[in-house]
């Protein structure tokens, strides 16, 4: 329901063009916040992560750590300010101003002159830490809250397979769901993508130089995840008749169970069987009844 999301959806529909009969903004759009903003409707996530300052302890620790201290001192020197007048949040605002202008307008902001490539890597890690602990692998509830969306995707795929097997026309050959980076990041974590062997922490910046979890690459502007279902005629077994590919930001993804870019639909469902059958949004998101601290529960 967010205005920027509705506008993005309208722009996407215009981009599809009249050839698909979706070129008009008058196309009926269903706003479903409980599905696309599941994180707002998950009491456990809201209470124990979103509104719990202690859940971001690794982020706070990195802001006070040696890597950020070095960046602060350098920026303070460039601005001829006492370092005490700066903090990590202010420096991050300057860095984001630089990056936004570069990304949106292709303009090199004066703020960019404050930062070297190494500084940018430190500030990138600061943002990745926040995304990791708030939307990624930091706490199970971050990703488990997205199972409602994950199951919805497979319900649509199931319906298409069922209609195909019955030789019926596919009622929804294209389904577009528009959300936010905060919608997509937990979903990808639920599926196990971009998971590092070691958690991202305040004290392992150097060891995480080659990390998989880079939110700027996973969910950049206009991030998109596409499931493509194929009906294959010339196959040796009935199992191979329906196959799936996944693309993230228009690039094919390797499936975990096969290490290939295509999977039979049956194998994919079997790999995610536990999430499809045993991840129930209501139970996952219920706040614990007993009186324990948030961090203990997480």
JSON list of N, CA, C and O in Angstrom, two decimals, residues 28-58:
[
{"chain": "A", "resi": 28, "resn": "UNK", "atom": "N", "xyz": [-6.75, -3.59, -12.69]},
{"chain": "A", "resi": 28, "resn": "UNK", "atom": "CA", "xyz": [-7.11, -3.77, -11.28]},
{"chain": "A", "resi": 28, "resn": "UNK", "atom": "C", "xyz": [-5.91, -4.30, -10.49]},
{"chain": "A", "resi": 28, "resn": "UNK", "atom": "O", "xyz": [-5.28, -5.28, -10.87]},
{"chain": "A", "resi": 29, "resn": "UNK", "atom": "N", "xyz": [-5.62, -3.63, -9.40]},
{"chain": "A", "resi": 29, "resn": "UNK", "atom": "CA", "xyz": [-4.49, -4.01, -8.56]},
{"chain": "A", "resi": 29, "resn": "UNK", "atom": "C", "xyz": [-5.02, -4.33, -7.16]},
{"chain": "A", "resi": 29, "resn": "UNK", "atom": "O", "xyz": [-5.79, -3.56, -6.59]},
{"chain": "A", "resi": 30, "resn": "UNK", "atom": "N", "xyz": [-4.62, -5.47, -6.65]},
{"chain": "A", "resi": 30, "resn": "UNK", "atom": "CA", "xyz": [-5.04, -5.85, -5.31]},
{"chain": "A", "resi": 30, "resn": "UNK", "atom": "C", "xyz": [-3.93, -5.46, -4.32]},
{"chain": "A", "resi": 30, "resn": "UNK", "atom": "O", "xyz": [-2.78, -5.88, -4.46]},
{"chain": "A", "resi": 31, "resn": "UNK", "atom": "N", "xyz": [-4.29, -4.65, -3.35]},
{"chain": "A", "resi": 31, "resn": "UNK", "atom": "CA", "xyz": [-3.35, -4.30, -2.30]},
{"chain": "A", "resi": 31, "resn": "UNK", "atom": "C", "xyz": [-3.48, -5.34, -1.19]},
{"chain": "A", "resi": 31, "resn": "UNK", "atom": "O", "xyz": [-4.56, -5.55, -0.65]},
{"chain": "A", "resi": 32, "resn": "UNK", "atom": "N", "xyz": [-2.38, -6.02, -0.90]},
{"chain": "A", "resi": 32, "resn": "UNK", "atom": "CA", "xyz": [-2.40, -7.08, 0.10]},
{"chain": "A", "resi": 32, "resn": "UNK", "atom": "C", "xyz": [-1.19, -6.94, 1.01]},
{"chain": "A", "resi": 32, "resn": "UNK", "atom": "O", "xyz": [-0.16, -7.58, 0.82]},
{"chain": "A", "resi": 33, "resn": "UNK", "atom": "N", "xyz": [-1.31, -6.06, 2.00]},
{"chain": "A", "resi": 33, "resn": "UNK", "atom": "CA", "xyz": [-0.19, -5.80, 2.91]},
{"chain": "A", "resi": 33, "resn": "UNK", "atom": "C", "xyz": [0.14, -7.01, 3.77]},
{"chain": "A", "resi": 33, "resn": "UNK", "atom": "O", "xyz": [1.31, -7.22, 4.13]},
{"chain": "A", "resi": 34, "resn": "UNK", "atom": "N", "xyz": [-0.85, -7.82, 4.11]},
{"chain": "A", "resi": 34, "resn": "UNK", "atom": "CA", "xyz": [-0.57, -8.98, 4.96]},
{"chain": "A", "resi": 34, "resn": "UNK", "atom": "C", "xyz": [0.35, -9.97, 4.25]},
{"chain": "A", "resi": 34, "resn": "UNK", "atom": "O", "xyz": [1.10, -10.71, 4.90]},
{"chain": "A", "resi": 35, "resn": "UNK", "atom": "N", "xyz": [0.32, -9.96, 2.92]},
{"chain": "A", "resi": 35, "resn": "UNK", "atom": "CA", "xyz": [1.19, -10.84, 2.15]},
{"chain": "A", "resi": 35, "resn": "UNK", "atom": "C", "xyz": [2.52, -10.18, 1.80]},
{"chain": "A", "resi": 35, "resn": "UNK", "atom": "O", "xyz": [3.59, -10.75, 2.00]},
{"chain": "A", "resi": 36, "resn": "UNK", "atom": "N", "xyz": [2.47, -8.94, 1.29]},
{"chain": "A", "resi": 36, "resn": "UNK", "atom": "CA", "xyz": [3.67, -8.27, 0.78]},
{"chain": "A", "resi": 36, "resn": "UNK", "atom": "C", "xyz": [4.39, -7.45, 1.85]},
{"chain": "A", "resi": 36, "resn": "UNK", "atom": "O", "xyz": [5.54, -7.06, 1.67]},
{"chain": "A", "resi": 37, "resn": "UNK", "atom": "N", "xyz": [3.71, -7.14, 2.96]},
{"chain": "A", "resi": 37, "resn": "UNK", "atom": "CA", "xyz": [4.36, -6.50, 4.11]},
{"chain": "A", "resi": 37, "resn": "UNK", "atom": "C", "xyz": [4.18, -7.40, 5.33]},
{"chain": "A", "resi": 37, "resn": "UNK", "atom": "O", "xyz": [3.76, -6.95, 6.41]},
{"chain": "A", "resi": 38, "resn": "UNK", "atom": "N", "xyz": [4.48, -8.68, 5.14]},
{"chain": "A", "resi": 38, "resn": "UNK", "atom": "CA", "xyz": [4.29, -9.67, 6.21]},
{"chain": "A", "resi": 38, "resn": "UNK", "atom": "C", "xyz": [5.02, -9.28, 7.49]},
{"chain": "A", "resi": 38, "resn": "UNK", "atom": "O", "xyz": [4.59, -9.58, 8.59]},
{"chain": "A", "resi": 39, "resn": "UNK", "atom": "N", "xyz": [6.14, -8.57, 7.32]},
{"chain": "A", "resi": 39, "resn": "UNK", "atom": "CA", "xyz": [6.96, -8.18, 8.48]},
{"chain": "A", "resi": 39, "resn": "UNK", "atom": "C", "xyz": [6.22, -7.24, 9.42]},
{"chain": "A", "resi": 39, "resn": "UNK", "atom": "O", "xyz": [6.45, -7.23, 10.63]},
{"chain": "A", "resi": 40, "resn": "UNK", "atom": "N", "xyz": [5.31, -6.43, 8.89]},
{"chain": "A", "resi": 40, "resn": "UNK", "atom": "CA", "xyz": [4.51, -5.53, 9.73]},
{"chain": "A", "resi": 40, "resn": "UNK", "atom": "C", "xyz": [3.45, -6.29, 10.52]},
{"chain": "A", "resi": 40, "resn": "UNK", "atom": "O", "xyz": [2.96, -5.80, 11.53]},
{"chain": "A", "resi": 41, "resn": "UNK", "atom": "N", "xyz": [3.07, -7.45, 10.01]},
{"chain": "A", "resi": 41, "resn": "UNK", "atom": "CA", "xyz": [1.96, -8.20, 10.60]},
{"chain": "A", "resi": 41, "resn": "UNK", "atom": "C", "xyz": [2.46, -9.36, 11.48]},
{"chain": "A", "resi": 41, "resn": "UNK", "atom": "O", "xyz": [1.65, -10.15, 11.95]},
{"chain": "A", "resi": 42, "resn": "UNK", "atom": "N", "xyz": [3.77, -9.43, 11.67]},
{"chain": "A", "resi": 42, "resn": "UNK", "atom": "CA", "xyz": [4.36, -10.51, 12.47]},
{"chain": "A", "resi": 42, "resn": "UNK", "atom": "C", "xyz": [4.74, -9.95, 13.85]},
{"chain": "A", "resi": 42, "resn": "UNK", "atom": "O", "xyz": [5.77, -9.29, 14.00]},
{"chain": "A", "resi": 43, "resn": "UNK", "atom": "N", "xyz": [3.90, -10.21, 14.84]},
{"chain": "A", "resi": 43, "resn": "UNK", "atom": "CA", "xyz": [4.08, -9.62, 16.17]},
{"chain": "A", "resi": 43, "resn": "UNK", "atom": "C", "xyz": [5.44, -9.96, 16.78]},
{"chain": "A", "resi": 43, "resn": "UNK", "atom": "O", "xyz": [6.08, -9.11, 17.41]},
{"chain": "A", "resi": 44, "resn": "UNK", "atom": "N", "xyz": [5.88, -11.18, 16.56]},
{"chain": "A", "resi": 44, "resn": "UNK", "atom": "CA", "xyz": [7.16, -11.60, 17.13]},
{"chain": "A", "resi": 44, "resn": "UNK", "atom": "C", "xyz": [8.32, -10.81, 16.52]},
{"chain": "A", "resi": 44, "resn": "UNK", "atom": "O", "xyz": [9.22, -10.35, 17.23]},
{"chain": "A", "resi": 45, "resn": "UNK", "atom": "N", "xyz": [8.29, -10.63, 15.21]},
{"chain": "A", "resi": 45, "resn": "UNK", "atom": "CA", "xyz": [9.33, -9.85, 14.54]},
{"chain": "A", "resi": 45, "resn": "UNK", "atom": "C", "xyz": [9.31, -8.39, 14.99]},
{"chain": "A", "resi": 45, "resn": "UNK", "atom": "O", "xyz": [10.34, -7.81, 15.32]},
{"chain": "A", "resi": 46, "resn": "UNK", "atom": "N", "xyz": [8.12, -7.80, 15.02]},
{"chain": "A", "resi": 46, "resn": "UNK", "atom": "CA", "xyz": [7.99, -6.39, 15.41]},
{"chain": "A", "resi": 46, "resn": "UNK", "atom": "C", "xyz": [8.51, -6.16, 16.82]},
{"chain": "A", "resi": 46, "resn": "UNK", "atom": "O", "xyz": [9.30, -5.24, 17.07]},
{"chain": "A", "resi": 47, "resn": "UNK", "atom": "N", "xyz": [8.10, -7.01, 17.75]},
{"chain": "A", "resi": 47, "resn": "UNK", "atom": "CA", "xyz": [8.46, -6.81, 19.16]},
{"chain": "A", "resi": 47, "resn": "UNK", "atom": "C", "xyz": [9.92, -7.16, 19.45]},
{"chain": "A", "resi": 47, "resn": "UNK", "atom": "O", "xyz": [10.60, -6.43, 20.18]},
{"chain": "A", "resi": 48, "resn": "UNK", "atom": "N", "xyz": [10.40, -8.25, 18.87]},
{"chain": "A", "resi": 48, "resn": "UNK", "atom": "CA", "xyz": [11.72, -8.75, 19.25]},
{"chain": "A", "resi": 48, "resn": "UNK", "atom": "C", "xyz": [12.87, -8.29, 18.35]},
{"chain": "A", "resi": 48, "resn": "UNK", "atom": "O", "xyz": [14.03, -8.36, 18.75]},
{"chain": "A", "resi": 49, "resn": "UNK", "atom": "N", "xyz": [12.52, -7.79, 17.15]},
{"chain": "A", "resi": 49, "resn": "UNK", "atom": "CA", "xyz": [13.58, -7.32, 16.24]},
{"chain": "A", "resi": 49, "resn": "UNK", "atom": "C", "xyz": [13.37, -5.86, 15.87]},
{"chain": "A", "resi": 49, "resn": "UNK", "atom": "O", "xyz": [14.20, -5.00, 16.16]},
{"chain": "A", "resi": 50, "resn": "UNK", "atom": "N", "xyz": [12.23, -5.58, 15.22]},
{"chain": "A", "resi": 50, "resn": "UNK", "atom": "CA", "xyz": [11.97, -4.23, 14.69]},
{"chain": "A", "resi": 50, "resn": "UNK", "atom": "C", "xyz": [12.04, -3.16, 15.77]},
{"chain": "A", "resi": 50, "resn": "UNK", "atom": "O", "xyz": [12.67, -2.11, 15.60]},
{"chain": "A", "resi": 51, "resn": "UNK", "atom": "N", "xyz": [11.40, -3.41, 16.91]},
{"chain": "A", "resi": 51, "resn": "UNK", "atom": "CA", "xyz": [11.31, -2.39, 17.96]},
{"chain": "A", "resi": 51, "resn": "UNK", "atom": "C", "xyz": [12.22, -2.70, 19.15]},
{"chain": "A", "resi": 51, "resn": "UNK", "atom": "O", "xyz": [12.10, -2.06, 20.20]},
{"chain": "A", "resi": 52, "resn": "UNK", "atom": "N", "xyz": [13.11, -3.65, 18.96]},
{"chain": "A", "resi": 52, "resn": "UNK", "atom": "CA", "xyz": [14.00, -4.04, 20.06]},
{"chain": "A", "resi": 52, "resn": "UNK", "atom": "C", "xyz": [15.43, -3.59, 19.75]},
{"chain": "A", "resi": 52, "resn": "UNK", "atom": "O", "xyz": [16.12, -4.19, 18.93]},
{"chain": "A", "resi": 53, "resn": "UNK", "atom": "N", "xyz": [15.86, -2.53, 20.39]},
{"chain": "A", "resi": 53, "resn": "UNK", "atom": "CA", "xyz": [17.18, -1.95, 20.13]},
{"chain": "A", "resi": 53, "resn": "UNK", "atom": "C", "xyz": [18.30, -2.96, 20.38]},
{"chain": "A", "resi": 53, "resn": "UNK", "atom": "O", "xyz": [19.31, -2.96, 19.70]},
{"chain": "A", "resi": 54, "resn": "UNK", "atom": "N", "xyz": [18.10, -3.83, 21.37]},
{"chain": "A", "resi": 54, "resn": "UNK", "atom": "CA", "xyz": [19.14, -4.81, 21.72]},
{"chain": "A", "resi": 54, "resn": "UNK", "atom": "C", "xyz": [19.39, -5.81, 20.60]},
{"chain": "A", "resi": 54, "resn": "UNK", "atom": "O", "xyz": [20.47, -6.39, 20.50]},
{"chain": "A", "resi": 55, "resn": "UNK", "atom": "N", "xyz": [18.40, -6.01, 19.72]},
{"chain": "A", "resi": 55, "resn": "UNK", "atom": "CA", "xyz": [18.56, -6.96, 18.61]},
{"chain": "A", "resi": 55, "resn": "UNK", "atom": "C", "xyz": [19.61, -6.50, 17.62]},
{"chain": "A", "resi": 55, "resn": "UNK", "atom": "O", "xyz": [20.17, -7.29, 16.86]},
{"chain": "A", "resi": 56, "resn": "UNK", "atom": "N", "xyz": [19.91, -5.19, 17.63]},
{"chain": "A", "resi": 56, "resn": "UNK", "atom": "CA", "xyz": [20.89, -4.62, 16.70]},
{"chain": "A", "resi": 56, "resn": "UNK", "atom": "C", "xyz": [22.25, -4.40, 17.39]},
{"chain": "A", "resi": 56, "resn": "UNK", "atom": "O", "xyz": [23.01, -3.52, 17.00]},
{"chain": "A", "resi": 57, "resn": "UNK", "atom": "N", "xyz": [22.54, -5.20, 18.40]},
{"chain": "A", "resi": 57, "resn": "UNK", "atom": "CA", "xyz": [23.77, -4.99, 19.18]},
{"chain": "A", "resi": 57, "resn": "UNK", "atom": "C", "xyz": [25.04, -5.07, 18.32]},
{"chain": "A", "resi": 57, "resn": "UNK", "atom": "O", "xyz": [26.00, -4.34, 18.55]},
{"chain": "A", "resi": 58, "resn": "UNK", "atom": "N", "xyz": [25.05, -5.96, 17.31]},
{"chain": "A", "resi": 58, "resn": "UNK", "atom": "CA", "xyz": [26.23, -6.07, 16.44]},
{"chain": "A", "resi": 58, "resn": "UNK", "atom": "C", "xyz": [26.42, -4.81, 15.60]},
{"chain": "A", "resi": 58, "resn": "UNK", "atom": "O", "xyz": [27.55, -4.37, 15.35]}
]
